[in-house]
CSV table of C-alpha atoms in Angstrom, one decimal:
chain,number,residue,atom,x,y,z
A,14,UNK,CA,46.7,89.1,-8.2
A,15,UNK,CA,47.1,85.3,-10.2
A,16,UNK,CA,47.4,84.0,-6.8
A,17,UNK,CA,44.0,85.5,-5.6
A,18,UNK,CA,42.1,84.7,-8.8
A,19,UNK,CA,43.6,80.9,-8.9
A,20,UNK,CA,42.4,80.6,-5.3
A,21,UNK,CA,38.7,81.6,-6.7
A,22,UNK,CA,38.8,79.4,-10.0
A,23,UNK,CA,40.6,76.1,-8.2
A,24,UNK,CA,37.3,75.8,-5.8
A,25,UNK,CA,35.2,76.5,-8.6
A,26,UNK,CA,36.7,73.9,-11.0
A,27,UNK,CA,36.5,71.5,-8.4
A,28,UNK,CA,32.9,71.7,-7.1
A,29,UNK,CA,31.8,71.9,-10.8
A,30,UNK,CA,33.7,68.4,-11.5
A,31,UNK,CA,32.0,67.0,-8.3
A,32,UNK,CA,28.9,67.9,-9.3
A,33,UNK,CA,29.6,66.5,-12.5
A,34,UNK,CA,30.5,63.0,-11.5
A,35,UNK,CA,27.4,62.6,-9.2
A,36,UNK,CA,25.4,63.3,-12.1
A,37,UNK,CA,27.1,60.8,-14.4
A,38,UNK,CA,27.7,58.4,-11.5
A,39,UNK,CA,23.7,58.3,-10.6
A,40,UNK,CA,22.5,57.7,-14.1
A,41,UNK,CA,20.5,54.3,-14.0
A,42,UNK,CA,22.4,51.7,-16.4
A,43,UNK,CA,20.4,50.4,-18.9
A,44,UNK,CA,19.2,46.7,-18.0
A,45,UNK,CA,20.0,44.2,-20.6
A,46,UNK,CA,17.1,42.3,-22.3
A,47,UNK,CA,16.0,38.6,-20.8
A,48,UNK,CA,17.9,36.0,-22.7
A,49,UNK,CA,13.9,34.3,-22.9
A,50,UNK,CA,10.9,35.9,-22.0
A,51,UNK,CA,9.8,34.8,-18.8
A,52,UNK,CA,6.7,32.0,-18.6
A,53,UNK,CA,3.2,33.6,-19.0
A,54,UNK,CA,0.1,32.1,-18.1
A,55,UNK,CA,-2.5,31.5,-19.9
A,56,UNK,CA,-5.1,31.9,-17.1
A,57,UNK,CA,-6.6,34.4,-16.1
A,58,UNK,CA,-6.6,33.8,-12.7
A,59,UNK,CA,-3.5,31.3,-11.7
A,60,UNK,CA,-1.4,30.2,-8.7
A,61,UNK,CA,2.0,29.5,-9.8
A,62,UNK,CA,4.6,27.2,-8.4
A,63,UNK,CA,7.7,25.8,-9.1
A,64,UNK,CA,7.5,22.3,-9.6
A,65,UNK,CA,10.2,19.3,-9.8
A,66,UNK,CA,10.5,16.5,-11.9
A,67,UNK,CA,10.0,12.9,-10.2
A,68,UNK,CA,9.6,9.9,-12.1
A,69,UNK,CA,6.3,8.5,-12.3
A,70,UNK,CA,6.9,6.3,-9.0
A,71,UNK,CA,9.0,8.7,-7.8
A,72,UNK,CA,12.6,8.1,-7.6
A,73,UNK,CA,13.6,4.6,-5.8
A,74,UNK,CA,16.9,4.4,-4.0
A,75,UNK,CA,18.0,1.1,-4.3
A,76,UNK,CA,20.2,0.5,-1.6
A,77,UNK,CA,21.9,-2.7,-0.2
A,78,UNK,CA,20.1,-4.7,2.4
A,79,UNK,CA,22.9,-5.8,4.1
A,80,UNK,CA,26.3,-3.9,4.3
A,81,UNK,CA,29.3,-5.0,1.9
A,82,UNK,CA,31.8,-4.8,-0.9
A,83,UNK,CA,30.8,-4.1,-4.2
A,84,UNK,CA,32.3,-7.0,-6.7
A,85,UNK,CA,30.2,-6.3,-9.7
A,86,UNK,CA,27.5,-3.2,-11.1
A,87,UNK,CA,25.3,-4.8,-13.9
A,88,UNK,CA,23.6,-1.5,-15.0
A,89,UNK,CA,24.6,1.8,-16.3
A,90,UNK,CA,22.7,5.0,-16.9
A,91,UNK,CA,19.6,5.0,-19.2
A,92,UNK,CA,19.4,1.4,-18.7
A,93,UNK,CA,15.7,0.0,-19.0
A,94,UNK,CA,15.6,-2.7,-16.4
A,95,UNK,CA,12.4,-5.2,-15.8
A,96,UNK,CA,11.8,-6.3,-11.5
A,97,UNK,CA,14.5,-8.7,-10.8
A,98,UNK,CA,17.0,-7.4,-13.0
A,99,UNK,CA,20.1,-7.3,-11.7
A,100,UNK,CA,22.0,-4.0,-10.6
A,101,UNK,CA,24.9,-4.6,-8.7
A,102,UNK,CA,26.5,-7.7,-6.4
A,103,UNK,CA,27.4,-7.6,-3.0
A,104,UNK,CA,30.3,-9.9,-1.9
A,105,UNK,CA,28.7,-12.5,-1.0
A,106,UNK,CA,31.8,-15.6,0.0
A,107,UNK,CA,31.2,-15.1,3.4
A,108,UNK,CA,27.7,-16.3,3.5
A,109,UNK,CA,28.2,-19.1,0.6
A,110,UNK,CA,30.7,-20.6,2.8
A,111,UNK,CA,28.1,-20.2,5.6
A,112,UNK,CA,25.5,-22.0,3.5
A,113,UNK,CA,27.8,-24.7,2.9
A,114,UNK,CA,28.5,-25.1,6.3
A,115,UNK,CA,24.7,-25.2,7.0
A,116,UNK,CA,24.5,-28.0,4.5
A,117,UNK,CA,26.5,-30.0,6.2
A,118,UNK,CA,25.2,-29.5,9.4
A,119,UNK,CA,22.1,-30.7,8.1
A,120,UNK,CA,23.6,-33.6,6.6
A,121,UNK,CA,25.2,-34.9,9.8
A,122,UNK,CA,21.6,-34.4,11.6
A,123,UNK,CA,20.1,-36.1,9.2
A,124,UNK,CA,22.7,-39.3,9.8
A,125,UNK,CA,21.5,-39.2,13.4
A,126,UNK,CA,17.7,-39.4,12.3
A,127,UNK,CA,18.5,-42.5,10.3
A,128,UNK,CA,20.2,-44.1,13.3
A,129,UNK,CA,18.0,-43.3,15.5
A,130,UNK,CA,15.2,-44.9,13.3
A,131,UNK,CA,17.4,-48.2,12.5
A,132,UNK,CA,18.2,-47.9,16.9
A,133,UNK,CA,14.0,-47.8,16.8
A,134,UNK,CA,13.4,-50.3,14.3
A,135,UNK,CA,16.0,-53.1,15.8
A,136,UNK,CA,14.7,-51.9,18.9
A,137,UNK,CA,10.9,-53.4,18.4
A,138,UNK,CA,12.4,-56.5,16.7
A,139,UNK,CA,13.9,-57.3,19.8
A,140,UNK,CA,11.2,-56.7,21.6
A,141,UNK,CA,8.9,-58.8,19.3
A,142,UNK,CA,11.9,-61.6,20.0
A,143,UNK,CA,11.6,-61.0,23.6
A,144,UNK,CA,7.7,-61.5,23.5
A,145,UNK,CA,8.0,-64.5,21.6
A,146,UNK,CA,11.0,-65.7,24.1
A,147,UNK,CA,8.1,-64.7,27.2
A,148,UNK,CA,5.1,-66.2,25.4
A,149,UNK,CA,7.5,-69.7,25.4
A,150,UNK,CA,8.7,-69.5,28.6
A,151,UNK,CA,5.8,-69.2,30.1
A,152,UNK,CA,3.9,-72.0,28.1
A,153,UNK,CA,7.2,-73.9,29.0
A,154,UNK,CA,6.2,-73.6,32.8
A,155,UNK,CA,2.4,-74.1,32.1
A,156,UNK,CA,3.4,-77.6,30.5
A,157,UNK,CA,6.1,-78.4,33.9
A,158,UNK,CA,3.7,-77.5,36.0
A,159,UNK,CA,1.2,-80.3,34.5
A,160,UNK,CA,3.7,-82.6,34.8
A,161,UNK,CA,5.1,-81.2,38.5
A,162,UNK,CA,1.5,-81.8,39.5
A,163,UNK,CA,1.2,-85.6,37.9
A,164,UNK,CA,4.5,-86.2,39.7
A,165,UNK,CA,2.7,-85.1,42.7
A,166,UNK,CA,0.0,-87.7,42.5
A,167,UNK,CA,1.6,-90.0,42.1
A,168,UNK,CA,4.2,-89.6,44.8
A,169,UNK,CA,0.9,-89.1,47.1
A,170,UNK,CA,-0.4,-92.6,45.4
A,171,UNK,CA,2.6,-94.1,46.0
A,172,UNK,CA,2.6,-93.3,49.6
A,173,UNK,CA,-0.4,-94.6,49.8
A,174,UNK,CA,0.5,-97.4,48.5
A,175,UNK,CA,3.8,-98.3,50.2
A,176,UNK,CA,1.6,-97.2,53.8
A,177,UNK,CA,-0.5,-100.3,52.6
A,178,UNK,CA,2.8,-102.5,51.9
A,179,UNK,CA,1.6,-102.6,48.0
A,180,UNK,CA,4.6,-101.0,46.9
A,181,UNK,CA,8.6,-101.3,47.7
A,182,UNK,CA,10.4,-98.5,49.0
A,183,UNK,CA,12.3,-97.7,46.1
A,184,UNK,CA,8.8,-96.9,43.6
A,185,UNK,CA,7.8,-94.3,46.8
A,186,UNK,CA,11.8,-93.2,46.8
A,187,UNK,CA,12.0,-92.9,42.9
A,188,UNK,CA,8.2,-90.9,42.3
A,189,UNK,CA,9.5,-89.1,45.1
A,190,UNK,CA,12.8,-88.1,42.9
A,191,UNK,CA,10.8,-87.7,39.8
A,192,UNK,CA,8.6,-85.0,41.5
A,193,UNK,CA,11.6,-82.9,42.9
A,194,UNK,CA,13.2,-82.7,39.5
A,195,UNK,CA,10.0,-81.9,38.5
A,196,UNK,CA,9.8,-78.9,40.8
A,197,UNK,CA,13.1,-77.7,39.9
A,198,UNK,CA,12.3,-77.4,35.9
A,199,UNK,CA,9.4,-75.5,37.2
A,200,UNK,CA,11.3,-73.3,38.8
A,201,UNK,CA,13.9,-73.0,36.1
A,202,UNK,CA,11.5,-72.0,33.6
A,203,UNK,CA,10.2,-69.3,36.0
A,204,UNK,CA,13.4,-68.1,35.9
A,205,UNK,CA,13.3,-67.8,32.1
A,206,UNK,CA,9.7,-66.4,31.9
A,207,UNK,CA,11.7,-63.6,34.4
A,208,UNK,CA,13.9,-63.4,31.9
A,209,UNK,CA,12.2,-63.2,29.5
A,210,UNK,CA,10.3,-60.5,31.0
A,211,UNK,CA,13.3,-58.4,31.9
A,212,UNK,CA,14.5,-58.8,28.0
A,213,UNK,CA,11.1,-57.1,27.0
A,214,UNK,CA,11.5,-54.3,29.8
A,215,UNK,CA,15.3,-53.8,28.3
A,216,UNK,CA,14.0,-54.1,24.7
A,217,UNK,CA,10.8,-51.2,25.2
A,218,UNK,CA,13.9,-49.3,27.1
A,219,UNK,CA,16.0,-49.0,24.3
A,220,UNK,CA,13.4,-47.9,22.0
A,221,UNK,CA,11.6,-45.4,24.5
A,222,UNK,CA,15.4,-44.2,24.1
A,223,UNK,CA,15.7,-44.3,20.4
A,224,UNK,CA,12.4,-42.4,20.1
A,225,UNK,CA,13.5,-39.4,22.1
A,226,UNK,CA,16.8,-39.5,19.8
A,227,UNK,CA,14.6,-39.2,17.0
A,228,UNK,CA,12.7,-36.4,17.7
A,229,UNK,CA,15.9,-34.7,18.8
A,230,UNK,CA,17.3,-35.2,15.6
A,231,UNK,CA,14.3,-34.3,13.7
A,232,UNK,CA,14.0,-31.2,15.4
A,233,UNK,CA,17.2,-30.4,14.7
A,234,UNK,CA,17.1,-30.7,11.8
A,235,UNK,CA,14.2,-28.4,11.4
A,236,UNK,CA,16.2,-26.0,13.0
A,237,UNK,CA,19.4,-26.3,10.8
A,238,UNK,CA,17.0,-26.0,7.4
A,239,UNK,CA,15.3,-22.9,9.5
A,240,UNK,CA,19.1,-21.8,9.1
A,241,UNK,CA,19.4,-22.4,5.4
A,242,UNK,CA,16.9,-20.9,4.3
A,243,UNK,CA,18.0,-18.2,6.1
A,244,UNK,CA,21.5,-17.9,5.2
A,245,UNK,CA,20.0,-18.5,1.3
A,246,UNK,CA,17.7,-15.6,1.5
A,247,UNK,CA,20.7,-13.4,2.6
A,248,UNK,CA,22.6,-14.7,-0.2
A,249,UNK,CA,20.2,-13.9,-2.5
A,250,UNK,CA,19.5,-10.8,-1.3
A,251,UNK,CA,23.1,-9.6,-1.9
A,252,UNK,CA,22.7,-9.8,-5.4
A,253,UNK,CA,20.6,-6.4,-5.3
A,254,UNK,CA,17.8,-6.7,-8.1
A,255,UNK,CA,15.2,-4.2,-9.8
A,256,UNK,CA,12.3,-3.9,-7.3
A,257,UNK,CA,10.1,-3.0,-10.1
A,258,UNK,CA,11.0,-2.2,-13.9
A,259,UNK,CA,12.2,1.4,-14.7
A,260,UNK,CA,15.0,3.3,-16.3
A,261,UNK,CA,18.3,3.5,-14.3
A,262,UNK,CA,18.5,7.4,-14.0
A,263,UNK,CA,22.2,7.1,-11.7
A,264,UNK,CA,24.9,4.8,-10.8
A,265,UNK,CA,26.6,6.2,-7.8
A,266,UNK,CA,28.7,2.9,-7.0
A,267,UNK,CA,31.5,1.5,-8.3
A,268,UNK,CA,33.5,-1.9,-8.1
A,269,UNK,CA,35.9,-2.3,-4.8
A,270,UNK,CA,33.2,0.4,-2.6
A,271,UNK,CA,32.3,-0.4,0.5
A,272,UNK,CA,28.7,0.0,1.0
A,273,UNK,CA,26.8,0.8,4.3
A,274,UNK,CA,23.2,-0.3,4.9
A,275,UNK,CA,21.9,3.5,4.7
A,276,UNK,CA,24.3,5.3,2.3
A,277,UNK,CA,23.9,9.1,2.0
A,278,UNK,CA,24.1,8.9,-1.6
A,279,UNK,CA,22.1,6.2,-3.8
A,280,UNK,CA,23.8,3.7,-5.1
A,281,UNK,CA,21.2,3.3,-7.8
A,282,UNK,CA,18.3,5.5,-8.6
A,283,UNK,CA,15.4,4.0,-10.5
A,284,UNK,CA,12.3,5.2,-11.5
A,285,UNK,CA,9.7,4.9,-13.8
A,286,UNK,CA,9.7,7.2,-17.0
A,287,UNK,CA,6.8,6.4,-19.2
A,288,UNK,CA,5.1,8.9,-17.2
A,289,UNK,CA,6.7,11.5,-15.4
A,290,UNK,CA,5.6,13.1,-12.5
A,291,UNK,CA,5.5,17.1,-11.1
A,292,UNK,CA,5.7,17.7,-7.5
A,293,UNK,CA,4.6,21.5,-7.4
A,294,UNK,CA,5.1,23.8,-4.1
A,295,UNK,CA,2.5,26.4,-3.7
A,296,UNK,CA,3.0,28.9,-1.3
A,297,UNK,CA,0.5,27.9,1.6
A,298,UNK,CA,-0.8,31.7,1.3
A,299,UNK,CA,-2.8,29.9,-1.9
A,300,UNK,CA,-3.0,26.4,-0.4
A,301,UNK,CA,-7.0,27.3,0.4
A,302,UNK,CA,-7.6,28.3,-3.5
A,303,UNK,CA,-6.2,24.5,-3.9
A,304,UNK,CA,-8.7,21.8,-5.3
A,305,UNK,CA,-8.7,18.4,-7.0
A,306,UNK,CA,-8.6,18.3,-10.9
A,307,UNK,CA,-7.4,22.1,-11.3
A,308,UNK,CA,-5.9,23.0,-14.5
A,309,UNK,CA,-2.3,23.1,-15.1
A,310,UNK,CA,0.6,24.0,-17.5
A,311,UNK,CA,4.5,23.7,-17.3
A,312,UNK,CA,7.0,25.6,-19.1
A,313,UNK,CA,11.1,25.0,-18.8
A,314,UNK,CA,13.0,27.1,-16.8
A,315,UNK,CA,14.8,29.1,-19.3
A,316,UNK,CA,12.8,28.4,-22.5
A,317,UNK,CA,9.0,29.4,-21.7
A,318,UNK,CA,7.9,28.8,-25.1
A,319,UNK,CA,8.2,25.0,-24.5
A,320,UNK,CA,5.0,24.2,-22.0
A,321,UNK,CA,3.1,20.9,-21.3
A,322,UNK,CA,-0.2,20.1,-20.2
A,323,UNK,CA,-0.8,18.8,-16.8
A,324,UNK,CA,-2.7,16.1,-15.2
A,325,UNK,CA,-3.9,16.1,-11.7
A,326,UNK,CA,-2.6,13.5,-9.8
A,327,UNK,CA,-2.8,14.3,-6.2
A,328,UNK,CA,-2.4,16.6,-3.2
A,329,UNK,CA,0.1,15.5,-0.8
A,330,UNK,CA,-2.7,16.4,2.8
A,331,UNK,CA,0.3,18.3,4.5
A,332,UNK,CA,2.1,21.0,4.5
A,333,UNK,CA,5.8,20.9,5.2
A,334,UNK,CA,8.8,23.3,5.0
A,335,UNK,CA,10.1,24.1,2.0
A,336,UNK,CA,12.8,22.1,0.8
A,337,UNK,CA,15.6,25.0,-0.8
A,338,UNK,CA,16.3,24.2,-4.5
A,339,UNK,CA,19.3,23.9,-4.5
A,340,UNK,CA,20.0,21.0,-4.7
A,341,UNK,CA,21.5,20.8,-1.5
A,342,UNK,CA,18.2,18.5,0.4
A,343,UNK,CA,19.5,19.8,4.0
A,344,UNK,CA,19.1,23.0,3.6
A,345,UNK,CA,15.6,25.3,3.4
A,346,UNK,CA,13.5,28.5,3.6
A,347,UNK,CA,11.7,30.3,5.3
A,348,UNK,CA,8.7,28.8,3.9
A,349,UNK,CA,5.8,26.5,4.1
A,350,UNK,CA,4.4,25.0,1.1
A,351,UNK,CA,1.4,22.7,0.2
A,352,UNK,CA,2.3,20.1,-2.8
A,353,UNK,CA,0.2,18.8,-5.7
A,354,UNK,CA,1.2,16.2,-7.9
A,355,UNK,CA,0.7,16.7,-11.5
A,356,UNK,CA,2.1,13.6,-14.0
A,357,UNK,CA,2.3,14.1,-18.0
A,358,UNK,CA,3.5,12.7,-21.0
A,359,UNK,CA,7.3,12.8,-21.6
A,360,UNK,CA,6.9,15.8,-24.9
A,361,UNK,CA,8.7,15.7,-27.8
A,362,UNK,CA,11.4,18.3,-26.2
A,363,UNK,CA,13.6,16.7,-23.6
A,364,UNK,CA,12.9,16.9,-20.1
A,365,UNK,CA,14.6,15.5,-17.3
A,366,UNK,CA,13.6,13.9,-14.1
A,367,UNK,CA,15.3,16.5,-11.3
A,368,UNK,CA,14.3,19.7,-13.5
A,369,UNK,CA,12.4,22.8,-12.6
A,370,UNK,CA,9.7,23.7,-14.0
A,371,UNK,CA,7.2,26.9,-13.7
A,372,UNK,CA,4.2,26.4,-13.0
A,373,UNK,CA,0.8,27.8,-13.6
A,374,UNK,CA,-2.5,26.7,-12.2
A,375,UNK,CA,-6.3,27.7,-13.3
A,376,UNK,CA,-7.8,29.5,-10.2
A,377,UNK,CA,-11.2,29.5,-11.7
């Protein structure tokens, strides 16, 4: 009899208990409150966005220009900076020693302009010596041949004369000797007006010569201050300066790092704070409701009592994928938005450039 009645209660007490624990297992827990309200807008009819912090010229990555080790960072954090400040060093021995080298290139060129001027300037002294040696030589033979020709008269007067038995042998015999030697200073001074002529020739030569040197070397050394300058700009250029003034918002580079000419992470990040800027994503459902000098606001995420007025800067004239906000700038959504710059004031609260913001714009 127990045995019969238990096996009527037992499937009772059972199905009672499991109906009993759906019920309490199905009741809806109670959500918790919102730790702050979420943002409202004050428009009637809005868009809203979420928008991200830039600085006012957007965020600079100032990376190196030429690849290197770090040997010195001249900035931290929150640093104001002015253009040309300097933020970090690349080592730069390899290119001074360059420049050094360069410099003496130069100066050895240089020695071989000066010679080849002095070669060109005792060049046409010669040949001003050699003209003046020519321009006597050849009066030399203008004077022998006056007196090769007087000689000649008079050796044809003498025979003459001696044919008439006016004169002895020996006055015929000795105009006669007068007039060769005569003939032979004419043609030794000849000679030397040839000479003469060939010194010139050799003299022009050598500075013809000189003058080619010369513009050899002078265009070398054109080319080796080409180099210089060259090798100076790289040098300077390794000391990596401010492009423009700004606050230093990160320092991602130590002392002893390697850097390559298109790190994945920016050495230095500068922008420019006075102003900051909002680039806000709006869904490109509600790009067509977007136009110039809309009304905006900005509240923290987290704190939507503190809100800023916006100013219209912009809108960006294409619409890209959405970049996922996570900070991660590889990944993304499913998603295509349209995005309007706003810039404000930095308010009294703190903000910072890389923060989200909500955003709400008038629709009207």
């Amino acid at each position: 009899m127990i045995k019969k009645t238990l096996s009527i209660v037992l499937p009772l007490v059972g199905l009672g208990f499991a109906i009993w624990w759906v019920i309490v297992t199905a009741r809806q827990p109670m959500a918790a409150p919102p730790v702050s309200p979420p943002a409202e807008s004050q428009f009637d009819r809005r868009i809203a966005g979420a928008g991200l912090i830039e600085a006012a010229t957007r965020n600079i990555n100032v990376a190196p220009p030429l690849p290197g080790l770090v040997t010195a960072v001249f900035v931290r954090e929150n640093d104001v900076v002015r253009a040309g400040d300097r933020l970090y060093q690349i080592d730069d021995r390899e290119q001074r020693a360059r420049l050094v080298s360069a410099e003496a290139n130069i100066v050895r060129a240089e020695a071989a302009v000066s010679t080849a001027k002095a070669d060109i300037a005792n060049g046409q002294e010669a040949i001003r010596s050699a003209q003046a040696n020519l321009k006597s030589a050849r009066a030399n033979v203008m004077a022998l041949e006056a007196q090769l020709a007087d000689a000649e008269q008079i050796v044809a007067r003498n025979e003459k004369l001696y044919a008439a038995g006016d004169v002895a042998e020996r006055v015929l015999i000795s105009s006669r000797a007068a007039r060769d030697a005569a003939q032979a200073r004419v043609a030794q001074a000849q000679a030397q007006v040839t000479q003469a002529q060939a010194q010139v020739t050799q003299a022009e030569a050598q500075v013809r010569s000189a003058e080619a040197r010369l513009q050899e070397a002078e265009a070398q050394v054109g080319v080796l201050r080409a180099q210089r300058a060259e090798l100076a700009v790289n040098l300077s250029r390794l000391t990596v300066t401010a492009p423009q003034a700004g606050k230093v918002l990160q320092v991602n580079v130590r002392v002893g790092e390697t850097l390559p000419m298109t790190p994945t992470t920016p050495p230095i990040l500068l922008g420019d704070t006075e102003y900051l800027q909002l680039r806000v994503d709006v869904d490109e459902i509600n790009a067509p409701r977007i136009k110039p000098n809309l009304r905006a606001t900005a509240s923290l995420k987290g704190d939507a009592t503190k809100t800023v007025d916006l100013e219209f800067v912009r809108i960006d004239p294409y619409i890209l994928p959405k970049r996922s906000l996570t900070g991660d700038n590889a990944e993304r959504v499913d998603v295509r938005v349209l995005q309007v710059i706003y810039r404000f004031k930095p308010p009294a609260f703190p903000v910072y450039v890389g923060q989200q913001m909500d955003v709400f714009i008038d629709a009207e």
